[in-house]
mmCIF file of C-alpha atoms in Angstrom:
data_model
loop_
_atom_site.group_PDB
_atom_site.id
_atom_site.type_symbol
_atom_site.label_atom_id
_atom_site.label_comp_id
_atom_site.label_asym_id
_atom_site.label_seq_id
_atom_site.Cartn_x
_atom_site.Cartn_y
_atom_site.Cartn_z
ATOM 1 C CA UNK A 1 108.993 98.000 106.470
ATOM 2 C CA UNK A 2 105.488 97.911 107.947
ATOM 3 C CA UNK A 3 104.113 99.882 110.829
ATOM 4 C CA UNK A 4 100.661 99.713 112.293
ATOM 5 C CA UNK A 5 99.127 102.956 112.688
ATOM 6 C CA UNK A 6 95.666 103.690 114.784
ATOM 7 C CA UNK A 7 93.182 106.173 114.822
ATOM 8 C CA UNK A 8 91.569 105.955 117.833
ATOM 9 C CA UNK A 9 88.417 108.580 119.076
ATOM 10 C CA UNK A 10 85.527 108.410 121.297
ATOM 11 C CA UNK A 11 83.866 109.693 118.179
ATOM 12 C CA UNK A 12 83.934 108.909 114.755
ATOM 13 C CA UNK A 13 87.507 109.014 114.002
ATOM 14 C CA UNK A 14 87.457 111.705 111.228
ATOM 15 C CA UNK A 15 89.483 114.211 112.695
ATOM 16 C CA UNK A 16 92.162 111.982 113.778
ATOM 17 C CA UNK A 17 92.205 110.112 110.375
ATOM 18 C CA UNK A 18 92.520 113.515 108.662
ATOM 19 C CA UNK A 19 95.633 114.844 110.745
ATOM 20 C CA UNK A 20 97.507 111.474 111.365
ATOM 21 C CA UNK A 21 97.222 110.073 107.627
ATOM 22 C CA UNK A 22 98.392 113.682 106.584
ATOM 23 C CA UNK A 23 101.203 113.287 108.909
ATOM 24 C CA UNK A 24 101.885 109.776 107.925
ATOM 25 C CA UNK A 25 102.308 110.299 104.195
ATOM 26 C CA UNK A 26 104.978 112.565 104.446
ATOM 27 C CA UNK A 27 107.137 108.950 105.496
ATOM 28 C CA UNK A 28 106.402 107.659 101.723
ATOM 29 C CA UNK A 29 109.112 104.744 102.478
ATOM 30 C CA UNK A 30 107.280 103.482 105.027
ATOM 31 C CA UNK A 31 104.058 100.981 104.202
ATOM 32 C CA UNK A 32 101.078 101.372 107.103
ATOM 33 C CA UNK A 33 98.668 99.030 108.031
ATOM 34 C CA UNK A 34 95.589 102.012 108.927
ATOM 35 C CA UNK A 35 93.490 100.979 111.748
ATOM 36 C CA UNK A 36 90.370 102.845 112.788
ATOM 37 C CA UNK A 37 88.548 102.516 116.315
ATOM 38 C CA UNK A 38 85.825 105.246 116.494
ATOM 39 C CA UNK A 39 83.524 105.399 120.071
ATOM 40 C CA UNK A 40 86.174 104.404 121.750
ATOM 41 C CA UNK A 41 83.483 105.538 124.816
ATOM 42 C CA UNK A 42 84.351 103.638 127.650
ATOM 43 C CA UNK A 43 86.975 102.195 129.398
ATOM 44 C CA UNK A 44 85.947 98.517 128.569
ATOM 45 C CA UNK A 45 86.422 99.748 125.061
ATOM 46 C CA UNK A 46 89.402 101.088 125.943
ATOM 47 C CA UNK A 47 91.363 98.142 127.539
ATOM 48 C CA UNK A 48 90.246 95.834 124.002
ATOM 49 C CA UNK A 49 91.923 98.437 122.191
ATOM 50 C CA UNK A 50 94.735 98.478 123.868
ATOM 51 C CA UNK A 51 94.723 95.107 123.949
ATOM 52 C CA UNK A 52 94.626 94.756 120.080
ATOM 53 C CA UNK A 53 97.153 97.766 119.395
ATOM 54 C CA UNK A 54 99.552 95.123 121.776
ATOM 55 C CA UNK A 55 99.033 92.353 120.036
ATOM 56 C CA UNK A 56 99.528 94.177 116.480
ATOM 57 C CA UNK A 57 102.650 96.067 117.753
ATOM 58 C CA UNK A 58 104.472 92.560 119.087
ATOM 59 C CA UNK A 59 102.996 90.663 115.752
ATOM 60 C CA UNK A 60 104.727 93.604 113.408
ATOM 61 C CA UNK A 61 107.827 93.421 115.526
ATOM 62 C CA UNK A 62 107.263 97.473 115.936
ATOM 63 C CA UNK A 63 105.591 99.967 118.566
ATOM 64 C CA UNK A 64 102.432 101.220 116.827
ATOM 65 C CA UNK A 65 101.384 104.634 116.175
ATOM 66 C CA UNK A 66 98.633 105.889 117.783
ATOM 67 C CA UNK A 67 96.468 108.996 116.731
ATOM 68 C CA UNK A 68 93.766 109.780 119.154
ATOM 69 C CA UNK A 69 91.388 112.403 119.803
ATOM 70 C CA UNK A 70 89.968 111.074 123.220
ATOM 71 C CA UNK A 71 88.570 113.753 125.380
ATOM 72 C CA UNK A 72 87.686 112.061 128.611
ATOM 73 C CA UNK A 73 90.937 111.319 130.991
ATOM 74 C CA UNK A 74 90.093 108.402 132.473
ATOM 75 C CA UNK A 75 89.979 106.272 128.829
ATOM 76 C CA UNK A 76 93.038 108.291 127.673
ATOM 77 C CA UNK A 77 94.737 107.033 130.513
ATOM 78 C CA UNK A 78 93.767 103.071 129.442
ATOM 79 C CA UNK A 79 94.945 104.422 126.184
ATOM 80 C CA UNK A 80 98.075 105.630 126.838
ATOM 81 C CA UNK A 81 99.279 102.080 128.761
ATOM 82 C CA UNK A 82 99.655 100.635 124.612
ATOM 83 C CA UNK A 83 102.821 99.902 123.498
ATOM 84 C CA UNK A 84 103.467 102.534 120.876
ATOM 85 C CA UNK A 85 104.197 106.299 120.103
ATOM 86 C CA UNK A 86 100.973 107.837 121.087
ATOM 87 C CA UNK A 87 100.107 111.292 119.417
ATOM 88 C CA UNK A 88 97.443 113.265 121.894
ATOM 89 C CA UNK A 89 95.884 115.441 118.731
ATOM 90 C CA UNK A 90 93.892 117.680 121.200
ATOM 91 C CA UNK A 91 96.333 118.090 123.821
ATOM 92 C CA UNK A 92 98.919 118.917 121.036
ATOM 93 C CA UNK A 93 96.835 121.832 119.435
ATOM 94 C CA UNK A 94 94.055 122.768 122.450
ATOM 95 C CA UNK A 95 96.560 123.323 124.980
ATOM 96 C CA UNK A 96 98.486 126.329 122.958
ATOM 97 C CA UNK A 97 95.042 127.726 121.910
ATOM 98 C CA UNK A 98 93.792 127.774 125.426
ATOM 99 C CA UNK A 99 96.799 129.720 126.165
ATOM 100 C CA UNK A 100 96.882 131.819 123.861
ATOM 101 C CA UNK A 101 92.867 132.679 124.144
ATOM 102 C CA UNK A 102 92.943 132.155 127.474
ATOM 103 C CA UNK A 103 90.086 130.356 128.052
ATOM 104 C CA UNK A 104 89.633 127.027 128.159
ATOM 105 C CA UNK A 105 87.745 124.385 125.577
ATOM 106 C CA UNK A 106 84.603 122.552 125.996
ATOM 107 C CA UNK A 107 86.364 119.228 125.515
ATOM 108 C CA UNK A 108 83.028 118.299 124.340
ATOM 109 C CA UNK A 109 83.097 115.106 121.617
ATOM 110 C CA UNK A 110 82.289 115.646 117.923
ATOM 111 C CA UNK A 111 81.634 119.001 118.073
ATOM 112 C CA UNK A 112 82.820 119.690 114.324
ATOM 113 C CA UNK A 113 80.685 116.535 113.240
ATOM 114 C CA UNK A 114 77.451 117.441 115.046
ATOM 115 C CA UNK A 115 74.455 118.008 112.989
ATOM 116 C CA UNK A 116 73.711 121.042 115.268
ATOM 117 C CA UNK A 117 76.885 122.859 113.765
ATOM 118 C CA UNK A 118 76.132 125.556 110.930
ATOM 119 C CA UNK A 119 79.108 124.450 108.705
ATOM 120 C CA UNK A 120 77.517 120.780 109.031
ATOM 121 C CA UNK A 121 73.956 121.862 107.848
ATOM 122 C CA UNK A 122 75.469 123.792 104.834
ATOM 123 C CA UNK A 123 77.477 120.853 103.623
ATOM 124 C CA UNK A 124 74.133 118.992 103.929
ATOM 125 C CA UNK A 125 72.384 121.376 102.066
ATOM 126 C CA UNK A 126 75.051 121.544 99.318
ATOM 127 C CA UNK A 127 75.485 117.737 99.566
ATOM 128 C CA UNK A 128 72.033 117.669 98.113
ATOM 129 C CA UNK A 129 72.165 120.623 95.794
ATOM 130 C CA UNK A 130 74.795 118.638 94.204
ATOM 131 C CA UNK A 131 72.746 115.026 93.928
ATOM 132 C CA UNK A 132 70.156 117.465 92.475
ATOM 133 C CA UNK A 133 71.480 119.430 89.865
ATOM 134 C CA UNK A 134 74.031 116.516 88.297
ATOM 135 C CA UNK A 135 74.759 116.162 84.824
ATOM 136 C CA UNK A 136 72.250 119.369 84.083
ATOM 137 C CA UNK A 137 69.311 117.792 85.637
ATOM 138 C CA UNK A 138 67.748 120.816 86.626
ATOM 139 C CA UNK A 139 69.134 123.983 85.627
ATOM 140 C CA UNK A 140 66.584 126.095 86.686
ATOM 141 C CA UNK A 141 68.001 125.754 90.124
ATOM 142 C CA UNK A 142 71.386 127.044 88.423
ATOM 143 C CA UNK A 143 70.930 130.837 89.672
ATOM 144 C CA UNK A 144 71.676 129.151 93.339
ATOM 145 C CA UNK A 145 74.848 127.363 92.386
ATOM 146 C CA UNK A 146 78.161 128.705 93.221
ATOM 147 C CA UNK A 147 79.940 126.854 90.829
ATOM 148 C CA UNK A 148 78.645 124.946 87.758
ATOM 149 C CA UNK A 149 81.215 122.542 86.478
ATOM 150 C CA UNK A 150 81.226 121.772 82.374
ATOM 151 C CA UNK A 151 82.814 119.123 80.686
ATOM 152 C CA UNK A 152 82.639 115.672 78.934
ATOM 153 C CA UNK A 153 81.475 112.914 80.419
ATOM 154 C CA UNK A 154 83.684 110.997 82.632
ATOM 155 C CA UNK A 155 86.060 114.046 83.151
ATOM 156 C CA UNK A 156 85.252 113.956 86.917
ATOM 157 C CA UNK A 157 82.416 116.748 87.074
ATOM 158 C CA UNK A 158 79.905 114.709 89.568
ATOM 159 C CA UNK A 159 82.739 113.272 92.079
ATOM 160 C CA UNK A 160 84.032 117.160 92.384
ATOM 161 C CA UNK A 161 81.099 118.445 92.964
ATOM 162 C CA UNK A 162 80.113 116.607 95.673
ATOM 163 C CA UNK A 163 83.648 116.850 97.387
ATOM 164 C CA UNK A 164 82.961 120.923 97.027
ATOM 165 C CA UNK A 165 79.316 120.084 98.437
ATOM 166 C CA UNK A 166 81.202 117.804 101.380
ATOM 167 C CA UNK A 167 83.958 119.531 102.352
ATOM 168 C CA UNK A 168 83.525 123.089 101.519
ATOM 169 C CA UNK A 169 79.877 123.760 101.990
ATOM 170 C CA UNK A 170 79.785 124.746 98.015
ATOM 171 C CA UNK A 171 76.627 124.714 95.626
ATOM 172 C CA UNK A 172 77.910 123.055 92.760
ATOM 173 C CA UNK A 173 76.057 121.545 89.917
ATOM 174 C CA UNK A 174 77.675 120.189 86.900
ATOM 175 C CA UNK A 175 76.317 119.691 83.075
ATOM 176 C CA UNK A 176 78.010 117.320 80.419
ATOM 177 C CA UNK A 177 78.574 118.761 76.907
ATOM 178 C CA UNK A 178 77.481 117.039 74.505
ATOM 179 C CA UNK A 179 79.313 116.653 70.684
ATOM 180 C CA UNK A 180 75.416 118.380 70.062
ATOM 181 C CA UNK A 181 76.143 121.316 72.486
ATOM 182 C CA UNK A 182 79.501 122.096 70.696
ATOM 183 C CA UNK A 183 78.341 121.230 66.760
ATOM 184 C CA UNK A 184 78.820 125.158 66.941
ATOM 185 C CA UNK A 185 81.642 125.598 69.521
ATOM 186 C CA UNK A 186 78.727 128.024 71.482
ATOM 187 C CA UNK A 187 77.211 127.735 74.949
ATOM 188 C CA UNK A 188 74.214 125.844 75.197
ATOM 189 C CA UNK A 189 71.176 128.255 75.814
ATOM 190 C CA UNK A 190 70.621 126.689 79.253
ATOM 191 C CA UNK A 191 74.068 127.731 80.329
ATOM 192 C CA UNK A 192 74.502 131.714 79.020
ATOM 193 C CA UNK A 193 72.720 133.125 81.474
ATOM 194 C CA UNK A 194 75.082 131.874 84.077
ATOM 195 C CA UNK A 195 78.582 132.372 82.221
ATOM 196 C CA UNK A 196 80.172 133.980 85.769
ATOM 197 C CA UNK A 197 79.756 130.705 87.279
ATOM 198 C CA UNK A 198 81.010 128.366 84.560
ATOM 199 C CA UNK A 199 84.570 126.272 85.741
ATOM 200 C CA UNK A 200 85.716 123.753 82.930
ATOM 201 C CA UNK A 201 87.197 120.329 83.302
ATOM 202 C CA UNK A 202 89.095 118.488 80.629
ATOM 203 C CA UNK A 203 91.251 114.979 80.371
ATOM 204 C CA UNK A 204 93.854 113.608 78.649
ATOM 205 C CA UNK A 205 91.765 111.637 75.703
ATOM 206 C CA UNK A 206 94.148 108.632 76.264
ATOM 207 C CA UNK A 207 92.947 108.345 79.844
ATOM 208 C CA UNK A 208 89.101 109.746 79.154
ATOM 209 C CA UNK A 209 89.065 106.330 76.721
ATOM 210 C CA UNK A 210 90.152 104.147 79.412
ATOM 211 C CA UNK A 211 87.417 105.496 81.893
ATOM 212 C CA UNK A 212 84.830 105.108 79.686
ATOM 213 C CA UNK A 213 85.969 101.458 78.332
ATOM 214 C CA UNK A 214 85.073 100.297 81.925
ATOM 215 C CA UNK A 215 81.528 101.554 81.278
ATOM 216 C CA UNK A 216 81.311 101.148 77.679
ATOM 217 C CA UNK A 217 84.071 98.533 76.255
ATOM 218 C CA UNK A 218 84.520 98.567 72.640
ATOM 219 C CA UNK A 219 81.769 101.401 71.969
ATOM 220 C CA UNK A 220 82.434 104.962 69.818
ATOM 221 C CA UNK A 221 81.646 106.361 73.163
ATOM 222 C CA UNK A 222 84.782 105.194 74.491
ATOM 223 C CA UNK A 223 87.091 105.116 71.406
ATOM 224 C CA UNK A 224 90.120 106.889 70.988
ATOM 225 C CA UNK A 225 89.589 108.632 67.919
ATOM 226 C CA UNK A 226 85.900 109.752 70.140
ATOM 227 C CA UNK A 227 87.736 110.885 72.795
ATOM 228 C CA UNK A 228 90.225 113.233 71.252
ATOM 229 C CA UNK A 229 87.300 114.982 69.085
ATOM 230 C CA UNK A 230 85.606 115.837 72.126
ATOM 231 C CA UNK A 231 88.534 117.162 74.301
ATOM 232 C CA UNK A 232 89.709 119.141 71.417
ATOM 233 C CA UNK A 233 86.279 120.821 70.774
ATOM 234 C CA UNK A 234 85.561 121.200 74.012
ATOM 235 C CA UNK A 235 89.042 122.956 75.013
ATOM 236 C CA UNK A 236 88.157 125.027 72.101
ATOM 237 C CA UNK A 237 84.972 126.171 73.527
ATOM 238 C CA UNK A 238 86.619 127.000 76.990
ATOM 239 C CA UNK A 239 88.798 129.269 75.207
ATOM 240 C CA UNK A 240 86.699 130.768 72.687
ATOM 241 C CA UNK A 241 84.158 131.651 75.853
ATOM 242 C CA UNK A 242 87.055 132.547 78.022
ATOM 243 C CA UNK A 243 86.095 129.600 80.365
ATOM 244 C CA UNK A 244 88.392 129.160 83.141
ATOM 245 C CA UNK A 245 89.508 125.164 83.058
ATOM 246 C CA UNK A 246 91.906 123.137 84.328
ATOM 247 C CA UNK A 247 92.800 119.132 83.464
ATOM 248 C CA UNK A 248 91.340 116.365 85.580
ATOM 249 C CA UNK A 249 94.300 113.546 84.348
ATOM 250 C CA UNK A 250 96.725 113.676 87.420
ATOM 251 C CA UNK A 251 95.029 115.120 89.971
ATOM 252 C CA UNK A 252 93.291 114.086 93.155
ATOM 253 C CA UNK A 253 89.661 115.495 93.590
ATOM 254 C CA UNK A 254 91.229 116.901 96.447
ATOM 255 C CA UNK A 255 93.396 119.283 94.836
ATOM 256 C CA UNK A 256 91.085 119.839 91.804
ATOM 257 C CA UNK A 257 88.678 121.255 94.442
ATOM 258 C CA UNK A 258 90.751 123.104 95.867
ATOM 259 C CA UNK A 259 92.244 124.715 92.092
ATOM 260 C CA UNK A 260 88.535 125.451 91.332
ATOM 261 C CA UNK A 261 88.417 127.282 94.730
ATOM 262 C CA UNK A 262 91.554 129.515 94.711
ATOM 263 C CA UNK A 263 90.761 130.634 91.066
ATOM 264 C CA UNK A 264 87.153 131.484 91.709
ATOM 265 C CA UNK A 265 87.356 132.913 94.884
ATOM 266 C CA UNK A 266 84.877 130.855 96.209
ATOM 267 C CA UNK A 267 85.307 130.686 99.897
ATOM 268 C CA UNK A 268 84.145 127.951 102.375
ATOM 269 C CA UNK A 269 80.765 127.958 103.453
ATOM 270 C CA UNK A 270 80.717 128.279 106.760
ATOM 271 C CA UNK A 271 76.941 129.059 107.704
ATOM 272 C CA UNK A 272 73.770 128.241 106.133
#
């Protein structure tokens, strides 16, 4: 069973990607073709969108889905002429919160993407503390981080810390340990000063050898017998230093981020 879904905006989409695709994979039976049509400005734009969703919806044999976080009337109007279920994001959640604070909204477009919003700059700013300080480039800059994420390499310490940097605002730097760093099962100099701010990752060796075989085939870097040693020296260390960690194997970066957050008590940066 296939349905077309669309995420239409007159700006770049995000926000009604993020809601509909978390509402649409709670229906894990169902198999969606995703369809994205950001600046959907005008109504020119509007009637070839409509005009596609139609032709998609009588292809498929189904009414589409439609997402949309349009703001002006006129182009929701065009919109809402598709043959489909059409979900009005704003009107579903701005209408109750202009009641509720009653006042009403700006209905102003991409005003949690704009590059004049606080949250924004900081998730700038963190997007290139991250880019800066990976795999312990600089850790001088370390007494800024809010996080500093250890591990081996290819346990997922770069792509988390620049969903922390993306999403949440957060500092984070990472640095690989090395089988030289834990020769002694002790902290690398670089890294004692800032113990407070040390989060561990670790990976099933099984699946730590088949990341680094797509880098590395056929290399001691990526054997087996490799990868085990330095899991099990490094999960020693976490727990001789009384490292917080948590394994990367079966999670999404999503909800490792998220882990790292609710046992730090990190919080969202929301200003700069």
């Amino acid at each position: 069973m296939k349905r077309y879904a669309y995420f239409i905006s007159d700006g770049t989409g995000i926000t009604a990607e993020m809601l509909g695709n978390s509402l649409l994979a709670q229906f894990e039976k169902i198999e969606f073709e995703r369809v994205t049509l950001p600046y959907i400005d005008s109504v020119t734009k509007a009637e070839q969108a409509v005009a596609l969703i139609n032709a998609d919806s009588r292809k498929s044999g189904q009414p589409a889905i439609i997402f949309d976080t349009v703001i002006d009337k006129t182009i929701r109007q065009v919109i809402d002429s598709a043959e489909g279920l059409k979900i009005d994001i704003f009107d579903a959640f701005l209408k109750p919160l202009e009641q509720a604070l009653e006042v009403e909204s700006s209905y102003s477009v991409g005003m949690s993407h704009s590059a004049k919003n606080t949250s924004y700059l900081s998730r700038i700013d963190a997007v290139n503390f991250a880019l800066d300080n990976d795999d312990g480039a600089r850790t001088r800059h370390y007494k800024t981080a809010d996080v500093i994420l250890v591990g081996v390499s290819r346990c997922g310490k770069t792509p988390t810390c620049l969903y922390l940097a993306m999403q949440y605002g957060i500092k984070a730097a990472n640095y690989p340990l090395t089988e030289e760093d834990m020769a002694d099962l002790r902290l690398p100099k670089s890294l004692e000063p800032y113990r407070s701010k040390l989060f561990g990752l670790t990976i099933d060796p099984d699946r730590l050898s088949v990341i680094r075989n797509e880098r590395r085939a056929n290399s001691r870097y990526s054997s087996l017998k490799q990868c085990y040693h330095e899991v099990d020296e490094v999960e020693t260390l976490y727990q001789r230093e009384q490292i917080p960690f948590i394994s990367t194997t079966d999670k999404s970066i999503e909800e490792i981020s998220t882990r790292i957050l609710a046992e730090t008590g990190l919080q969202r940066r929301l200003r700069s």
